[in-house]
Amino acid sequence: MKTADLVDHLNRISFFDDFTEKEKQALAQITGTVQNVARGECVIRKGTTDPTMYFVLEGTIVISAGEDLDHEITELHVGALFGDVPFVKAVPRVTSVLAKTDATLLRYHKDQMDQMDPLLIGKFKDQFLKLFVIRLDMLKSTISQNRVDFEKFFDSFQNIFKEIEVINQDTVVPEDDKQE
């Protein structure tokens, strides 16, 4: 992909909004960063520790609990970032990532990042921090909603047990009617 085309893609990805045109040009000139994947191709395998992060430039990517498209957790579209946690901290991947359609990805390996200008590294870190705060807020909201849902479920369950107790009390067999 030509540098100018890659810069155009970077201009459409919100992660790079705070980067200058010159910085985007520098990122676009790093060799080996564009990866084309075919539909169904596995980009990341669950359990691996490769410290590479990816941005979706074209196509649709699937986060999967398994190693195929049948265990889809969510879809990622143009502009989405994935693979960033093992990029920041060396931990095994907890999901697999596959191409749902033919796709073009922008990939950066940790070794490439370590060789970048310190100002670029700082901007990446700032963006990671913003992204992680957004994800924590989303997780907090999900947990809060799940707690509310669980409390409603638990209350319903308690009401059912109370109704069962009432039914059981109403249908107690007198001692005289019990068979010996």
mmCIF file of C-alpha atoms in Angstrom:
data_model
loop_
_atom_site.group_PDB
_atom_site.id
_atom_site.type_symbol
_atom_site.label_atom_id
_atom_site.label_comp_id
_atom_site.label_asym_id
_atom_site.label_seq_id
_atom_site.Cartn_x
_atom_site.Cartn_y
_atom_site.Cartn_z
ATOM 1 C CA MET A 1 0.000 0.000 0.000
ATOM 2 C CA LYS A 2 1.313 3.455 -0.866
ATOM 3 C CA THR A 3 2.298 5.764 1.970
ATOM 4 C CA ALA A 4 -0.328 8.352 0.949
ATOM 5 C CA ASP A 5 -3.072 5.697 0.937
ATOM 6 C CA LEU A 6 -2.050 4.480 4.378
ATOM 7 C CA VAL A 7 -2.038 8.053 5.702
ATOM 8 C CA ASP A 8 -5.586 8.429 4.334
ATOM 9 C CA HIS A 9 -6.583 5.337 6.329
ATOM 10 C CA LEU A 10 -4.887 6.714 9.463
ATOM 11 C CA ASN A 11 -6.851 9.952 9.046
ATOM 12 C CA ARG A 12 -10.092 7.950 9.332
ATOM 13 C CA ILE A 13 -9.077 6.126 12.544
ATOM 14 C CA SER A 14 -9.898 8.084 15.712
ATOM 15 C CA PHE A 15 -6.927 6.542 17.561
ATOM 16 C CA PHE A 16 -4.668 8.720 15.377
ATOM 17 C CA ASP A 17 -6.640 11.986 15.706
ATOM 18 C CA ASP A 18 -3.990 13.545 17.973
ATOM 19 C CA PHE A 19 -1.121 12.585 15.647
ATOM 20 C CA THR A 20 0.231 15.230 13.247
ATOM 21 C CA GLU A 21 0.362 14.606 9.500
ATOM 22 C CA LYS A 22 4.143 14.283 9.793
ATOM 23 C CA GLU A 23 3.759 11.627 12.505
ATOM 24 C CA LYS A 24 1.197 9.747 10.414
ATOM 25 C CA GLN A 25 3.617 9.883 7.482
ATOM 26 C CA ALA A 26 6.335 8.376 9.691
ATOM 27 C CA LEU A 27 3.987 5.594 10.836
ATOM 28 C CA ALA A 28 2.935 4.882 7.253
ATOM 29 C CA GLN A 29 6.552 4.467 6.173
ATOM 30 C CA ILE A 30 7.316 1.653 8.612
ATOM 31 C CA THR A 31 7.766 -1.425 6.441
ATOM 32 C CA GLY A 32 5.783 -4.612 6.838
ATOM 33 C CA THR A 33 2.878 -3.021 8.641
ATOM 34 C CA VAL A 34 0.072 -3.742 6.170
ATOM 35 C CA GLN A 35 -1.343 -7.272 6.213
ATOM 36 C CA ASN A 36 -4.003 -8.617 3.859
ATOM 37 C CA VAL A 37 -6.050 -11.527 5.213
ATOM 38 C CA ALA A 38 -8.570 -13.755 3.482
ATOM 39 C CA ARG A 39 -12.026 -14.599 4.815
ATOM 40 C CA GLY A 40 -11.728 -17.219 7.576
ATOM 41 C CA GLU A 41 -7.995 -16.672 8.078
ATOM 42 C CA CYS A 42 -6.830 -16.669 11.691
ATOM 43 C CA VAL A 43 -4.989 -13.458 12.590
ATOM 44 C CA ILE A 44 -4.451 -14.234 16.299
ATOM 45 C CA ARG A 45 -4.681 -17.603 18.017
ATOM 46 C CA LYS A 46 -5.954 -17.892 21.575
ATOM 47 C CA GLY A 47 -3.103 -18.697 23.992
ATOM 48 C CA THR A 48 -0.293 -17.152 21.934
ATOM 49 C CA THR A 49 1.826 -14.295 23.263
ATOM 50 C CA ASP A 50 2.776 -12.422 20.081
ATOM 51 C CA PRO A 51 3.020 -8.704 21.023
ATOM 52 C CA THR A 52 1.430 -7.330 17.852
ATOM 53 C CA MET A 53 -1.504 -4.925 17.741
ATOM 54 C CA TYR A 54 -3.743 -4.374 14.745
ATOM 55 C CA PHE A 55 -6.061 -1.763 13.277
ATOM 56 C CA VAL A 56 -8.768 -2.734 10.802
ATOM 57 C CA LEU A 57 -8.264 -0.721 7.596
ATOM 58 C CA GLU A 58 -10.775 -2.605 5.437
ATOM 59 C CA GLY A 59 -13.164 -5.495 5.980
ATOM 60 C CA THR A 60 -14.641 -7.138 9.058
ATOM 61 C CA ILE A 61 -12.801 -9.020 11.785
ATOM 62 C CA VAL A 62 -14.319 -11.359 14.386
ATOM 63 C CA ILE A 63 -13.238 -11.886 17.979
ATOM 64 C CA SER A 64 -13.886 -15.569 18.661
ATOM 65 C CA ALA A 65 -13.956 -17.783 21.742
ATOM 66 C CA GLY A 66 -12.732 -20.637 19.537
ATOM 67 C CA GLU A 67 -10.584 -20.902 16.458
ATOM 68 C CA ASP A 68 -13.363 -20.537 13.913
ATOM 69 C CA LEU A 69 -16.114 -18.137 12.926
ATOM 70 C CA ASP A 70 -18.752 -20.246 14.736
ATOM 71 C CA HIS A 71 -17.757 -18.972 18.206
ATOM 72 C CA GLU A 72 -18.097 -15.258 17.498
ATOM 73 C CA ILE A 73 -18.059 -12.885 20.458
ATOM 74 C CA THR A 74 -18.114 -9.613 18.529
ATOM 75 C CA GLU A 75 -17.326 -8.045 15.176
ATOM 76 C CA LEU A 76 -14.779 -5.314 14.557
ATOM 77 C CA HIS A 77 -15.002 -2.913 11.644
ATOM 78 C CA VAL A 78 -12.871 -0.263 9.967
ATOM 79 C CA GLY A 79 -10.899 1.745 12.534
ATOM 80 C CA ALA A 80 -11.100 -0.831 15.325
ATOM 81 C CA LEU A 81 -8.007 -1.704 17.335
ATOM 82 C CA PHE A 82 -7.342 -5.221 18.622
ATOM 83 C CA GLY A 83 -4.443 -7.144 20.124
ATOM 84 C CA ASP A 84 -3.375 -4.189 22.219
ATOM 85 C CA VAL A 85 -3.263 -5.832 25.663
ATOM 86 C CA PRO A 86 -0.462 -8.328 24.844
ATOM 87 C CA PHE A 87 1.238 -5.469 22.982
ATOM 88 C CA VAL A 88 1.365 -3.459 26.214
ATOM 89 C CA LYS A 89 1.868 -6.363 28.655
ATOM 90 C CA ALA A 90 3.218 -9.797 27.767
ATOM 91 C CA VAL A 91 0.185 -11.968 28.514
ATOM 92 C CA PRO A 92 -1.345 -14.824 26.511
ATOM 93 C CA ARG A 93 -4.165 -13.972 24.139
ATOM 94 C CA VAL A 94 -7.569 -14.844 25.637
ATOM 95 C CA THR A 95 -9.444 -14.989 22.331
ATOM 96 C CA SER A 96 -8.778 -15.793 18.713
ATOM 97 C CA VAL A 97 -9.248 -13.243 15.946
ATOM 98 C CA LEU A 98 -10.355 -14.198 12.440
ATOM 99 C CA ALA A 99 -11.260 -12.411 9.235
ATOM 100 C CA LYS A 100 -15.015 -12.528 8.629
ATOM 101 C CA THR A 101 -14.413 -10.983 5.200
ATOM 102 C CA ASP A 102 -11.287 -10.340 3.190
ATOM 103 C CA ALA A 103 -9.588 -7.604 5.189
ATOM 104 C CA THR A 104 -6.640 -5.265 5.291
ATOM 105 C CA LEU A 105 -4.972 -4.685 8.635
ATOM 106 C CA LEU A 106 -2.371 -2.280 9.941
ATOM 107 C CA ARG A 107 -0.094 -4.096 12.341
ATOM 108 C CA TYR A 108 2.602 -2.907 14.692
ATOM 109 C CA HIS A 109 4.863 -5.301 16.571
ATOM 110 C CA LYS A 110 6.284 -4.209 19.925
ATOM 111 C CA ASP A 111 9.817 -4.286 18.461
ATOM 112 C CA GLN A 112 8.744 -1.719 15.848
ATOM 113 C CA MET A 113 7.288 0.488 18.567
ATOM 114 C CA ASP A 114 10.498 0.307 20.588
ATOM 115 C CA GLN A 115 12.375 1.795 17.597
ATOM 116 C CA MET A 116 9.960 4.706 17.068
ATOM 117 C CA ASP A 117 10.579 8.307 17.971
ATOM 118 C CA PRO A 118 9.934 8.794 21.719
ATOM 119 C CA LEU A 119 7.285 11.440 20.940
ATOM 120 C CA LEU A 120 5.352 8.899 18.853
ATOM 121 C CA ILE A 121 5.682 6.328 21.617
ATOM 122 C CA GLY A 122 4.287 8.910 24.050
ATOM 123 C CA LYS A 123 1.295 9.554 21.796
ATOM 124 C CA PHE A 124 0.621 5.823 21.518
ATOM 125 C CA LYS A 125 0.752 5.546 25.313
ATOM 126 C CA ASP A 126 -1.636 8.498 25.678
ATOM 127 C CA GLN A 127 -4.081 6.863 23.269
ATOM 128 C CA PHE A 128 -3.782 3.505 25.055
ATOM 129 C CA LEU A 129 -4.548 5.229 28.347
ATOM 130 C CA LYS A 130 -7.652 6.895 26.871
ATOM 131 C CA LEU A 131 -8.755 3.625 25.313
ATOM 132 C CA PHE A 132 -8.268 1.646 28.526
ATOM 133 C CA VAL A 133 -10.244 4.232 30.532
ATOM 134 C CA ILE A 134 -13.095 3.981 28.001
ATOM 135 C CA ARG A 135 -12.999 0.188 28.247
ATOM 136 C CA LEU A 136 -12.995 0.317 32.060
ATOM 137 C CA ASP A 137 -16.021 2.628 32.002
ATOM 138 C CA MET A 138 -17.816 0.244 29.643
ATOM 139 C CA LEU A 139 -16.921 -2.707 31.875
ATOM 140 C CA LYS A 140 -18.145 -0.821 34.942
ATOM 141 C CA SER A 141 -21.451 -0.081 33.207
ATOM 142 C CA THR A 142 -21.809 -3.708 32.143
ATOM 143 C CA ILE A 143 -21.075 -4.952 35.652
ATOM 144 C CA SER A 144 -23.557 -2.463 37.139
ATOM 145 C CA GLN A 145 -26.259 -3.518 34.679
ATOM 146 C CA ASN A 146 -25.519 -7.196 35.301
ATOM 147 C CA ARG A 147 -25.773 -6.572 39.034
ATOM 148 C CA VAL A 148 -29.185 -4.944 38.598
ATOM 149 C CA ASP A 149 -30.283 -7.819 36.340
ATOM 150 C CA PHE A 150 -28.976 -10.364 38.855
ATOM 151 C CA GLU A 151 -30.779 -8.642 41.735
ATOM 152 C CA LYS A 152 -34.044 -8.705 39.760
ATOM 153 C CA PHE A 153 -33.500 -12.370 38.948
ATOM 154 C CA PHE A 154 -32.673 -13.163 42.581
ATOM 155 C CA ASP A 155 -35.760 -11.279 43.824
ATOM 156 C CA SER A 156 -37.941 -13.212 41.356
ATOM 157 C CA PHE A 157 -36.356 -16.445 42.485
ATOM 158 C CA GLN A 158 -37.039 -15.595 46.153
ATOM 159 C CA ASN A 159 -40.673 -14.818 45.314
ATOM 160 C CA ILE A 160 -41.020 -18.196 43.603
ATOM 161 C CA PHE A 161 -39.647 -19.932 46.702
ATOM 162 C CA LYS A 162 -42.086 -18.019 48.904
ATOM 163 C CA GLU A 163 -44.950 -19.111 46.662
ATOM 164 C CA ILE A 164 -43.744 -22.710 46.829
ATOM 165 C CA GLU A 165 -43.643 -22.495 50.638
ATOM 166 C CA VAL A 166 -47.227 -21.197 50.688
ATOM 167 C CA ILE A 167 -48.339 -24.005 48.372
ATOM 168 C CA ASN A 168 -46.525 -26.561 50.517
ATOM 169 C CA GLN A 169 -48.139 -25.210 53.673
ATOM 170 C CA ASP A 170 -51.569 -25.367 52.057
ATOM 171 C CA THR A 171 -51.047 -28.961 50.984
ATOM 172 C CA VAL A 172 -49.654 -30.378 54.193
ATOM 173 C CA VAL A 173 -51.011 -33.862 54.685
ATOM 174 C CA PRO A 174 -52.517 -34.304 58.166
ATOM 175 C CA GLU A 175 -50.848 -36.913 60.364
ATOM 176 C CA ASP A 176 -53.959 -39.115 60.309
ATOM 177 C CA ASP A 177 -53.881 -39.329 56.514
ATOM 178 C CA LYS A 178 -50.245 -40.425 56.328
ATOM 179 C CA GLN A 179 -49.732 -44.104 55.615
ATOM 180 C CA GLU A 180 -47.538 -46.087 57.861
#
